[in-house]
Amino acid sequence: MFVLDVSGIGCGSCISKITKAIHALDSEARVLVDRAAGKVNVESSENPERVRAAVETLGFPSKISA
Ligand SMILES: [Cu+2]
């Protein structure tokens, strides 16, 4: 599992966009978005950097949480 710090998650629609983008990379991924904390927990064998880039492409500045 890895965690992304994601800015600008404003509403449920943002959450579903982010979730869909991650599922496009790995349909089996488990995605848990904590909107208040700006954290996206991802359980996936996909490369974290690829997932981060996919989320950022949607317009949400993202970094891999240390
Ligand atoms: Cu939104």
PDB file of N, CA, C and O and ligand atoms in Angstrom:
ATOM      1  N   MET A   1       0.835  -1.190   0.000  1.00  0.00           N
ATOM      2  CA  MET A   1       0.000   0.000   0.000  1.00  0.00           C
ATOM      3  C   MET A   1       0.876   1.248   0.000  1.00  0.00           C
ATOM      4  O   MET A   1       1.970   1.234   0.539  1.00  0.00           O
ATOM      5  N   PHE A   2       0.371   2.301  -0.622  1.00  0.00           N
ATOM      6  CA  PHE A   2       1.069   3.574  -0.532  1.00  0.00           C
ATOM      7  C   PHE A   2       0.024   4.678  -0.393  1.00  0.00           C
ATOM      8  O   PHE A   2      -1.175   4.452  -0.596  1.00  0.00           O
ATOM      9  N   VAL A   3       0.507   5.843  -0.003  1.00  0.00           N
ATOM     10  CA  VAL A   3      -0.388   6.965   0.272  1.00  0.00           C
ATOM     11  C   VAL A   3       0.068   8.160  -0.546  1.00  0.00           C
ATOM     12  O   VAL A   3       1.268   8.450  -0.629  1.00  0.00           O
ATOM     13  N   LEU A   4      -0.893   8.829  -1.157  1.00  0.00           N
ATOM     14  CA  LEU A   4      -0.599  10.078  -1.865  1.00  0.00           C
ATOM     15  C   LEU A   4      -1.161  11.241  -1.056  1.00  0.00           C
ATOM     16  O   LEU A   4      -2.258  11.152  -0.505  1.00  0.00           O
ATOM     17  N   ASP A   5      -0.403  12.319  -0.995  1.00  0.00           N
ATOM     18  CA  ASP A   5      -0.918  13.593  -0.497  1.00  0.00           C
ATOM     19  C   ASP A   5      -1.469  14.332  -1.707  1.00  0.00           C
ATOM     20  O   ASP A   5      -0.723  14.627  -2.643  1.00  0.00           O
ATOM     21  N   VAL A   6      -2.756  14.609  -1.706  1.00  0.00           N
ATOM     22  CA  VAL A   6      -3.416  15.186  -2.873  1.00  0.00           C
ATOM     23  C   VAL A   6      -4.132  16.475  -2.470  1.00  0.00           C
ATOM     24  O   VAL A   6      -4.911  16.486  -1.523  1.00  0.00           O
ATOM     25  N   SER A   7      -3.835  17.559  -3.208  1.00  0.00           N
ATOM     26  CA  SER A   7      -4.470  18.843  -2.938  1.00  0.00           C
ATOM     27  C   SER A   7      -5.704  19.016  -3.810  1.00  0.00           C
ATOM     28  O   SER A   7      -5.755  18.512  -4.932  1.00  0.00           O
ATOM     29  N   GLY A   8      -6.678  19.754  -3.295  1.00  0.00           N
ATOM     30  CA  GLY A   8      -7.798  20.199  -4.113  1.00  0.00           C
ATOM     31  C   GLY A   8      -8.933  19.206  -4.255  1.00  0.00           C
ATOM     32  O   GLY A   8      -9.760  19.346  -5.159  1.00  0.00           O
ATOM     33  N   ILE A   9      -9.001  18.230  -3.345  1.00  0.00           N
ATOM     34  CA  ILE A   9     -10.136  17.300  -3.400  1.00  0.00           C
ATOM     35  C   ILE A   9     -11.329  18.013  -2.761  1.00  0.00           C
ATOM     36  O   ILE A   9     -11.463  18.066  -1.544  1.00  0.00           O
ATOM     37  N   GLY A  10     -12.177  18.596  -3.615  1.00  0.00           N
ATOM     38  CA  GLY A  10     -13.236  19.467  -3.107  1.00  0.00           C
ATOM     39  C   GLY A  10     -14.538  18.778  -2.801  1.00  0.00           C
ATOM     40  O   GLY A  10     -15.311  19.232  -1.959  1.00  0.00           O
ATOM     41  N   CYS A  11     -14.847  17.697  -3.482  1.00  0.00           N
ATOM     42  CA  CYS A  11     -16.186  17.110  -3.349  1.00  0.00           C
ATOM     43  C   CYS A  11     -16.184  15.651  -3.792  1.00  0.00           C
ATOM     44  O   CYS A  11     -15.158  15.111  -4.194  1.00  0.00           O
ATOM     45  N   GLY A  12     -17.348  15.067  -3.728  1.00  0.00           N
ATOM     46  CA  GLY A  12     -17.493  13.663  -4.106  1.00  0.00           C
ATOM     47  C   GLY A  12     -17.138  13.408  -5.562  1.00  0.00           C
ATOM     48  O   GLY A  12     -16.671  12.320  -5.916  1.00  0.00           O
ATOM     49  N   SER A  13     -17.380  14.397  -6.397  1.00  0.00           N
ATOM     50  CA  SER A  13     -17.048  14.229  -7.810  1.00  0.00           C
ATOM     51  C   SER A  13     -15.541  14.128  -8.015  1.00  0.00           C
ATOM     52  O   SER A  13     -15.062  13.346  -8.845  1.00  0.00           O
ATOM     53  N   CYS A  14     -14.786  14.923  -7.250  1.00  0.00           N
ATOM     54  CA  CYS A  14     -13.326  14.799  -7.282  1.00  0.00           C
ATOM     55  C   CYS A  14     -12.919  13.395  -6.861  1.00  0.00           C
ATOM     56  O   CYS A  14     -12.042  12.783  -7.487  1.00  0.00           O
ATOM     57  N   ILE A  15     -13.531  12.904  -5.805  1.00  0.00           N
ATOM     58  CA  ILE A  15     -13.180  11.574  -5.299  1.00  0.00           C
ATOM     59  C   ILE A  15     -13.443  10.524  -6.363  1.00  0.00           C
ATOM     60  O   ILE A  15     -12.608   9.641  -6.602  1.00  0.00           O
ATOM     61  N   SER A  16     -14.568  10.624  -7.056  1.00  0.00           N
ATOM     62  CA  SER A  16     -14.854   9.596  -8.052  1.00  0.00           C
ATOM     63  C   SER A  16     -13.938   9.727  -9.263  1.00  0.00           C
ATOM     64  O   SER A  16     -13.533   8.715  -9.851  1.00  0.00           O
ATOM     65  N   LYS A  17     -13.562  10.952  -9.626  1.00  0.00           N
ATOM     66  CA  LYS A  17     -12.597  11.125 -10.732  1.00  0.00           C
ATOM     67  C   LYS A  17     -11.259  10.474 -10.395  1.00  0.00           C
ATOM     68  O   LYS A  17     -10.651   9.791 -11.227  1.00  0.00           O
ATOM     69  N   ILE A  18     -10.789  10.729  -9.173  1.00  0.00           N
ATOM     70  CA  ILE A  18      -9.505  10.178  -8.742  1.00  0.00           C
ATOM     71  C   ILE A  18      -9.576   8.651  -8.708  1.00  0.00           C
ATOM     72  O   ILE A  18      -8.683   7.956  -9.209  1.00  0.00           O
ATOM     73  N   THR A  19     -10.656   8.145  -8.149  1.00  0.00           N
ATOM     74  CA  THR A  19     -10.815   6.695  -8.053  1.00  0.00           C
ATOM     75  C   THR A  19     -10.848   6.064  -9.442  1.00  0.00           C
ATOM     76  O   THR A  19     -10.189   5.043  -9.698  1.00  0.00           O
ATOM     77  N   LYS A  20     -11.586   6.671 -10.358  1.00  0.00           N
ATOM     78  CA  LYS A  20     -11.672   6.137 -11.728  1.00  0.00           C
ATOM     79  C   LYS A  20     -10.314   6.145 -12.420  1.00  0.00           C
ATOM     80  O   LYS A  20      -9.967   5.198 -13.127  1.00  0.00           O
ATOM     81  N   ALA A  21      -9.558   7.211 -12.234  1.00  0.00           N
ATOM     82  CA  ALA A  21      -8.250   7.307 -12.889  1.00  0.00           C
ATOM     83  C   ALA A  21      -7.315   6.212 -12.378  1.00  0.00           C
ATOM     84  O   ALA A  21      -6.540   5.636 -13.148  1.00  0.00           O
ATOM     85  N   ILE A  22      -7.395   5.910 -11.090  1.00  0.00           N
ATOM     86  CA  ILE A  22      -6.549   4.862 -10.532  1.00  0.00           C
ATOM     87  C   ILE A  22      -7.024   3.495 -11.031  1.00  0.00           C
ATOM     88  O   ILE A  22      -6.213   2.643 -11.404  1.00  0.00           O
ATOM     89  N   HIS A  23      -8.324   3.316 -11.110  1.00  0.00           N
ATOM     90  CA  HIS A  23      -8.846   2.040 -11.615  1.00  0.00           C
ATOM     91  C   HIS A  23      -8.535   1.831 -13.096  1.00  0.00           C
ATOM     92  O   HIS A  23      -8.483   0.697 -13.559  1.00  0.00           O
ATOM     93  N   ALA A  24      -8.317   2.930 -13.816  1.00  0.00           N
ATOM     94  CA  ALA A  24      -7.928   2.797 -15.222  1.00  0.00           C
ATOM     95  C   ALA A  24      -6.534   2.178 -15.337  1.00  0.00           C
ATOM     96  O   ALA A  24      -6.231   1.498 -16.317  1.00  0.00           O
ATOM     97  N   LEU A  25      -5.691   2.412 -14.324  1.00  0.00           N
ATOM     98  CA  LEU A  25      -4.354   1.812 -14.314  1.00  0.00           C
ATOM     99  C   LEU A  25      -4.388   0.392 -13.760  1.00  0.00           C
ATOM    100  O   LEU A  25      -3.640  -0.469 -14.202  1.00  0.00           O
ATOM    101  N   ASP A  26      -5.206   0.179 -12.746  1.00  0.00           N
ATOM    102  CA  ASP A  26      -5.293  -1.124 -12.086  1.00  0.00           C
ATOM    103  C   ASP A  26      -6.733  -1.322 -11.635  1.00  0.00           C
ATOM    104  O   ASP A  26      -7.164  -0.748 -10.631  1.00  0.00           O
ATOM    105  N   SER A  27      -7.466  -2.124 -12.388  1.00  0.00           N
ATOM    106  CA  SER A  27      -8.891  -2.303 -12.089  1.00  0.00           C
ATOM    107  C   SER A  27      -9.099  -2.986 -10.739  1.00  0.00           C
ATOM    108  O   SER A  27     -10.187  -2.914 -10.168  1.00  0.00           O
ATOM    109  N   GLU A  28      -8.060  -3.637 -10.232  1.00  0.00           N
ATOM    110  CA  GLU A  28      -8.174  -4.336  -8.951  1.00  0.00           C
ATOM    111  C   GLU A  28      -7.767  -3.458  -7.764  1.00  0.00           C
ATOM    112  O   GLU A  28      -7.816  -3.923  -6.620  1.00  0.00           O
ATOM    113  N   ALA A  29      -7.322  -2.243  -8.038  1.00  0.00           N
ATOM    114  CA  ALA A  29      -6.813  -1.395  -6.954  1.00  0.00           C
ATOM    115  C   ALA A  29      -7.902  -1.104  -5.931  1.00  0.00           C
ATOM    116  O   ALA A  29      -9.072  -0.943  -6.276  1.00  0.00           O
ATOM    117  N   ARG A  30      -7.487  -1.039  -4.681  1.00  0.00           N
ATOM    118  CA  ARG A  30      -8.393  -0.566  -3.634  1.00  0.00           C
ATOM    119  C   ARG A  30      -7.986   0.863  -3.324  1.00  0.00           C
ATOM    120  O   ARG A  30      -6.829   1.146  -3.026  1.00  0.00           O
ATOM    121  N   VAL A  31      -8.941   1.763  -3.396  1.00  0.00           N
ATOM    122  CA  VAL A  31      -8.673   3.191  -3.243  1.00  0.00           C
ATOM    123  C   VAL A  31      -9.538   3.732  -2.121  1.00  0.00           C
ATOM    124  O   VAL A  31     -10.756   3.533  -2.116  1.00  0.00           O
ATOM    125  N   LEU A  32      -8.897   4.396  -1.170  1.00  0.00           N
ATOM    126  CA  LEU A  32      -9.631   5.005  -0.073  1.00  0.00           C
ATOM    127  C   LEU A  32      -9.214   6.471   0.004  1.00  0.00           C
ATOM    128  O   LEU A  32      -8.044   6.775   0.239  1.00  0.00           O
ATOM    129  N   VAL A  33     -10.177   7.359  -0.218  1.00  0.00           N
ATOM    130  CA  VAL A  33      -9.885   8.789  -0.227  1.00  0.00           C
ATOM    131  C   VAL A  33     -10.350   9.414   1.085  1.00  0.00           C
ATOM    132  O   VAL A  33     -11.510   9.278   1.467  1.00  0.00           O
ATOM    133  N   ASP A  34      -9.420  10.075   1.765  1.00  0.00           N
ATOM    134  CA  ASP A  34      -9.753  10.850   2.959  1.00  0.00           C
ATOM    135  C   ASP A  34      -9.695  12.320   2.548  1.00  0.00           C
ATOM    136  O   ASP A  34      -8.636  12.940   2.513  1.00  0.00           O
ATOM    137  N   ARG A  35     -10.865  12.848   2.199  1.00  0.00           N
ATOM    138  CA  ARG A  35     -10.921  14.194   1.633  1.00  0.00           C
ATOM    139  C   ARG A  35     -10.430  15.244   2.643  1.00  0.00           C
ATOM    140  O   ARG A  35      -9.666  16.142   2.292  1.00  0.00           O
ATOM    141  N   ALA A  36     -10.860  15.123   3.890  1.00  0.00           N
ATOM    142  CA  ALA A  36     -10.494  16.113   4.897  1.00  0.00           C
ATOM    143  C   ALA A  36      -8.984  16.170   5.090  1.00  0.00           C
ATOM    144  O   ALA A  36      -8.416  17.252   5.254  1.00  0.00           O
ATOM    145  N   ALA A  37      -8.345  15.015   5.063  1.00  0.00           N
ATOM    146  CA  ALA A  37      -6.901  14.963   5.285  1.00  0.00           C
ATOM    147  C   ALA A  37      -6.108  15.164   4.003  1.00  0.00           C
ATOM    148  O   ALA A  37      -4.895  15.356   4.038  1.00  0.00           O
ATOM    149  N   GLY A  38      -6.776  15.099   2.851  1.00  0.00           N
ATOM    150  CA  GLY A  38      -6.064  15.194   1.580  1.00  0.00           C
ATOM    151  C   GLY A  38      -5.170  14.007   1.319  1.00  0.00           C
ATOM    152  O   GLY A  38      -4.089  14.141   0.743  1.00  0.00           O
ATOM    153  N   LYS A  39      -5.630  12.837   1.748  1.00  0.00           N
ATOM    154  CA  LYS A  39      -4.843  11.613   1.597  1.00  0.00           C
ATOM    155  C   LYS A  39      -5.606  10.610   0.743  1.00  0.00           C
ATOM    156  O   LYS A  39      -6.819  10.456   0.901  1.00  0.00           O
ATOM    157  N   VAL A  40      -4.874   9.950  -0.134  1.00  0.00           N
ATOM    158  CA  VAL A  40      -5.455   8.865  -0.919  1.00  0.00           C
ATOM    159  C   VAL A  40      -4.631   7.612  -0.651  1.00  0.00           C
ATOM    160  O   VAL A  40      -3.443   7.559  -0.979  1.00  0.00           O
ATOM    161  N   ASN A  41      -5.275   6.644  -0.020  1.00  0.00           N
ATOM    162  CA  ASN A  41      -4.629   5.355   0.259  1.00  0.00           C
ATOM    163  C   ASN A  41      -4.887   4.419  -0.902  1.00  0.00           C
ATOM    164  O   ASN A  41      -6.034   4.249  -1.311  1.00  0.00           O
ATOM    165  N   VAL A  42      -3.834   3.821  -1.401  1.00  0.00           N
ATOM    166  CA  VAL A  42      -3.968   2.965  -2.575  1.00  0.00           C
ATOM    167  C   VAL A  42      -3.342   1.609  -2.285  1.00  0.00           C
ATOM    168  O   VAL A  42      -2.178   1.533  -1.872  1.00  0.00           O
ATOM    169  N   GLU A  43      -4.128   0.579  -2.501  1.00  0.00           N
ATOM    170  CA  GLU A  43      -3.614  -0.771  -2.394  1.00  0.00           C
ATOM    171  C   GLU A  43      -3.568  -1.314  -3.809  1.00  0.00           C
ATOM    172  O   GLU A  43      -4.609  -1.605  -4.407  1.00  0.00           O
ATOM    173  N   SER A  44      -2.363  -1.388  -4.357  1.00  0.00           N
ATOM    174  CA  SER A  44      -2.211  -1.764  -5.763  1.00  0.00           C
ATOM    175  C   SER A  44      -0.784  -2.192  -6.005  1.00  0.00           C
ATOM    176  O   SER A  44       0.144  -1.727  -5.338  1.00  0.00           O
ATOM    177  N   SER A  45      -0.614  -3.065  -6.980  1.00  0.00           N
ATOM    178  CA  SER A  45       0.745  -3.442  -7.373  1.00  0.00           C
ATOM    179  C   SER A  45       1.283  -2.480  -8.427  1.00  0.00           C
ATOM    180  O   SER A  45       2.421  -2.604  -8.878  1.00  0.00           O
ATOM    181  N   GLU A  46       0.461  -1.517  -8.848  1.00  0.00           N
ATOM    182  CA  GLU A  46       0.891  -0.517  -9.832  1.00  0.00           C
ATOM    183  C   GLU A  46       1.974   0.377  -9.218  1.00  0.00           C
ATOM    184  O   GLU A  46       2.009   0.599  -8.011  1.00  0.00           O
ATOM    185  N   ASN A  47       2.850   0.860 -10.078  1.00  0.00           N
ATOM    186  CA  ASN A  47       3.924   1.752  -9.654  1.00  0.00           C
ATOM    187  C   ASN A  47       3.351   3.041  -9.037  1.00  0.00           C
ATOM    188  O   ASN A  47       2.551   3.733  -9.678  1.00  0.00           O
ATOM    189  N   PRO A  48       3.735   3.361  -7.799  1.00  0.00           N
ATOM    190  CA  PRO A  48       3.180   4.550  -7.133  1.00  0.00           C
ATOM    191  C   PRO A  48       3.368   5.836  -7.936  1.00  0.00           C
ATOM    192  O   PRO A  48       2.479   6.696  -7.941  1.00  0.00           O
ATOM    193  N   GLU A  49       4.506   5.966  -8.596  1.00  0.00           N
ATOM    194  CA  GLU A  49       4.757   7.178  -9.368  1.00  0.00           C
ATOM    195  C   GLU A  49       3.781   7.292 -10.546  1.00  0.00           C
ATOM    196  O   GLU A  49       3.323   8.379 -10.884  1.00  0.00           O
ATOM    197  N   ARG A  50       3.448   6.184 -11.162  1.00  0.00           N
ATOM    198  CA  ARG A  50       2.467   6.222 -12.264  1.00  0.00           C
ATOM    199  C   ARG A  50       1.093   6.626 -11.745  1.00  0.00           C
ATOM    200  O   ARG A  50       0.354   7.356 -12.398  1.00  0.00           O
ATOM    201  N   VAL A  51       0.748   6.127 -10.568  1.00  0.00           N
ATOM    202  CA  VAL A  51      -0.548   6.473  -9.974  1.00  0.00           C
ATOM    203  C   VAL A  51      -0.562   7.957  -9.619  1.00  0.00           C
ATOM    204  O   VAL A  51      -1.520   8.685  -9.904  1.00  0.00           O
ATOM    205  N   ARG A  52       0.540   8.417  -9.022  1.00  0.00           N
ATOM    206  CA  ARG A  52       0.642   9.832  -8.665  1.00  0.00           C
ATOM    207  C   ARG A  52       0.471  10.703  -9.910  1.00  0.00           C
ATOM    208  O   ARG A  52      -0.274  11.689  -9.908  1.00  0.00           O
ATOM    209  N   ALA A  53       1.167  10.346 -10.983  1.00  0.00           N
ATOM    210  CA  ALA A  53       1.106  11.129 -12.219  1.00  0.00           C
ATOM    211  C   ALA A  53      -0.313  11.150 -12.788  1.00  0.00           C
ATOM    212  O   ALA A  53      -0.776  12.183 -13.283  1.00  0.00           O
ATOM    213  N   ALA A  54      -1.005  10.021 -12.702  1.00  0.00           N
ATOM    214  CA  ALA A  54      -2.379   9.955 -13.232  1.00  0.00           C
ATOM    215  C   ALA A  54      -3.294  10.890 -12.451  1.00  0.00           C
ATOM    216  O   ALA A  54      -4.154  11.571 -13.027  1.00  0.00           O
ATOM    217  N   VAL A  55      -3.110  10.938 -11.136  1.00  0.00           N
ATOM    218  CA  VAL A  55      -3.943  11.824 -10.309  1.00  0.00           C
ATOM    219  C   VAL A  55      -3.610  13.286 -10.610  1.00  0.00           C
ATOM    220  O   VAL A  55      -4.493  14.138 -10.762  1.00  0.00           O
ATOM    221  N   GLU A  56      -2.335  13.571 -10.761  1.00  0.00           N
ATOM    222  CA  GLU A  56      -1.920  14.949 -11.028  1.00  0.00           C
ATOM    223  C   GLU A  56      -2.426  15.424 -12.397  1.00  0.00           C
ATOM    224  O   GLU A  56      -2.804  16.585 -12.556  1.00  0.00           O
ATOM    225  N   THR A  57      -2.460  14.527 -13.364  1.00  0.00           N
ATOM    226  CA  THR A  57      -2.967  14.862 -14.696  1.00  0.00           C
ATOM    227  C   THR A  57      -4.417  15.350 -14.637  1.00  0.00           C
ATOM    228  O   THR A  57      -4.838  16.157 -15.470  1.00  0.00           O
ATOM    229  N   LEU A  58      -5.169  14.887 -13.648  1.00  0.00           N
ATOM    230  CA  LEU A  58      -6.554  15.332 -13.483  1.00  0.00           C
ATOM    231  C   LEU A  58      -6.631  16.759 -12.959  1.00  0.00           C
ATOM    232  O   LEU A  58      -7.712  17.346 -12.907  1.00  0.00           O
ATOM    233  N   GLY A  59      -5.498  17.300 -12.487  1.00  0.00           N
ATOM    234  CA  GLY A  59      -5.488  18.660 -11.966  1.00  0.00           C
ATOM    235  C   GLY A  59      -5.378  18.731 -10.452  1.00  0.00           C
ATOM    236  O   GLY A  59      -5.606  19.785  -9.868  1.00  0.00           O
ATOM    237  N   PHE A  60      -5.030  17.605  -9.830  1.00  0.00           N
ATOM    238  CA  PHE A  60      -4.831  17.602  -8.385  1.00  0.00           C
ATOM    239  C   PHE A  60      -3.349  17.438  -8.082  1.00  0.00           C
ATOM    240  O   PHE A  60      -2.786  16.350  -8.275  1.00  0.00           O
ATOM    241  N   PRO A  61      -2.706  18.504  -7.622  1.00  0.00           N
ATOM    242  CA  PRO A  61      -1.282  18.390  -7.271  1.00  0.00           C
ATOM    243  C   PRO A  61      -1.088  17.265  -6.250  1.00  0.00           C
ATOM    244  O   PRO A  61      -1.779  17.225  -5.243  1.00  0.00           O
ATOM    245  N   SER A  62      -0.156  16.379  -6.551  1.00  0.00           N
ATOM    246  CA  SER A  62      -0.009  15.158  -5.750  1.00  0.00           C
ATOM    247  C   SER A  62       1.436  14.844  -5.473  1.00  0.00           C
ATOM    248  O   SER A  62       2.304  15.100  -6.309  1.00  0.00           O
ATOM    249  N   LYS A  63       1.666  14.282  -4.301  1.00  0.00           N
ATOM    250  CA  LYS A  63       2.987  13.714  -4.060  1.00  0.00           C
ATOM    251  C   LYS A  63       2.849  12.439  -3.271  1.00  0.00           C
ATOM    252  O   LYS A  63       1.854  12.223  -2.572  1.00  0.00           O
ATOM    253  N   ILE A  64       3.858  11.588  -3.404  1.00  0.00           N
ATOM    254  CA  ILE A  64       3.843  10.343  -2.656  1.00  0.00           C
ATOM    255  C   ILE A  64       4.189  10.675  -1.219  1.00  0.00           C
ATOM    256  O   ILE A  64       5.179  11.337  -0.937  1.00  0.00           O
ATOM    257  N   SER A  65       3.331  10.240  -0.321  1.00  0.00           N
ATOM    258  CA  SER A  65       3.490  10.552   1.096  1.00  0.00           C
ATOM    259  C   SER A  65       4.655   9.761   1.675  1.00  0.00           C
ATOM    260  O   SER A  65       4.810   8.585   1.396  1.00  0.00           O
ATOM    261  N   ALA A  66       5.481  10.438   2.459  1.00  0.00           N
ATOM    262  CA  ALA A  66       6.660   9.769   3.018  1.00  0.00           C
ATOM    263  C   ALA A  66       6.246   8.790   4.117  1.00  0.00           C
ATOM    264  O   ALA A  66       5.238   8.955   4.754  1.00  0.00           O
TER     265      ALA A  66
HETATM  266 CU    CU B   1     -14.986  18.015  -6.673  1.00  0.00          CU
END
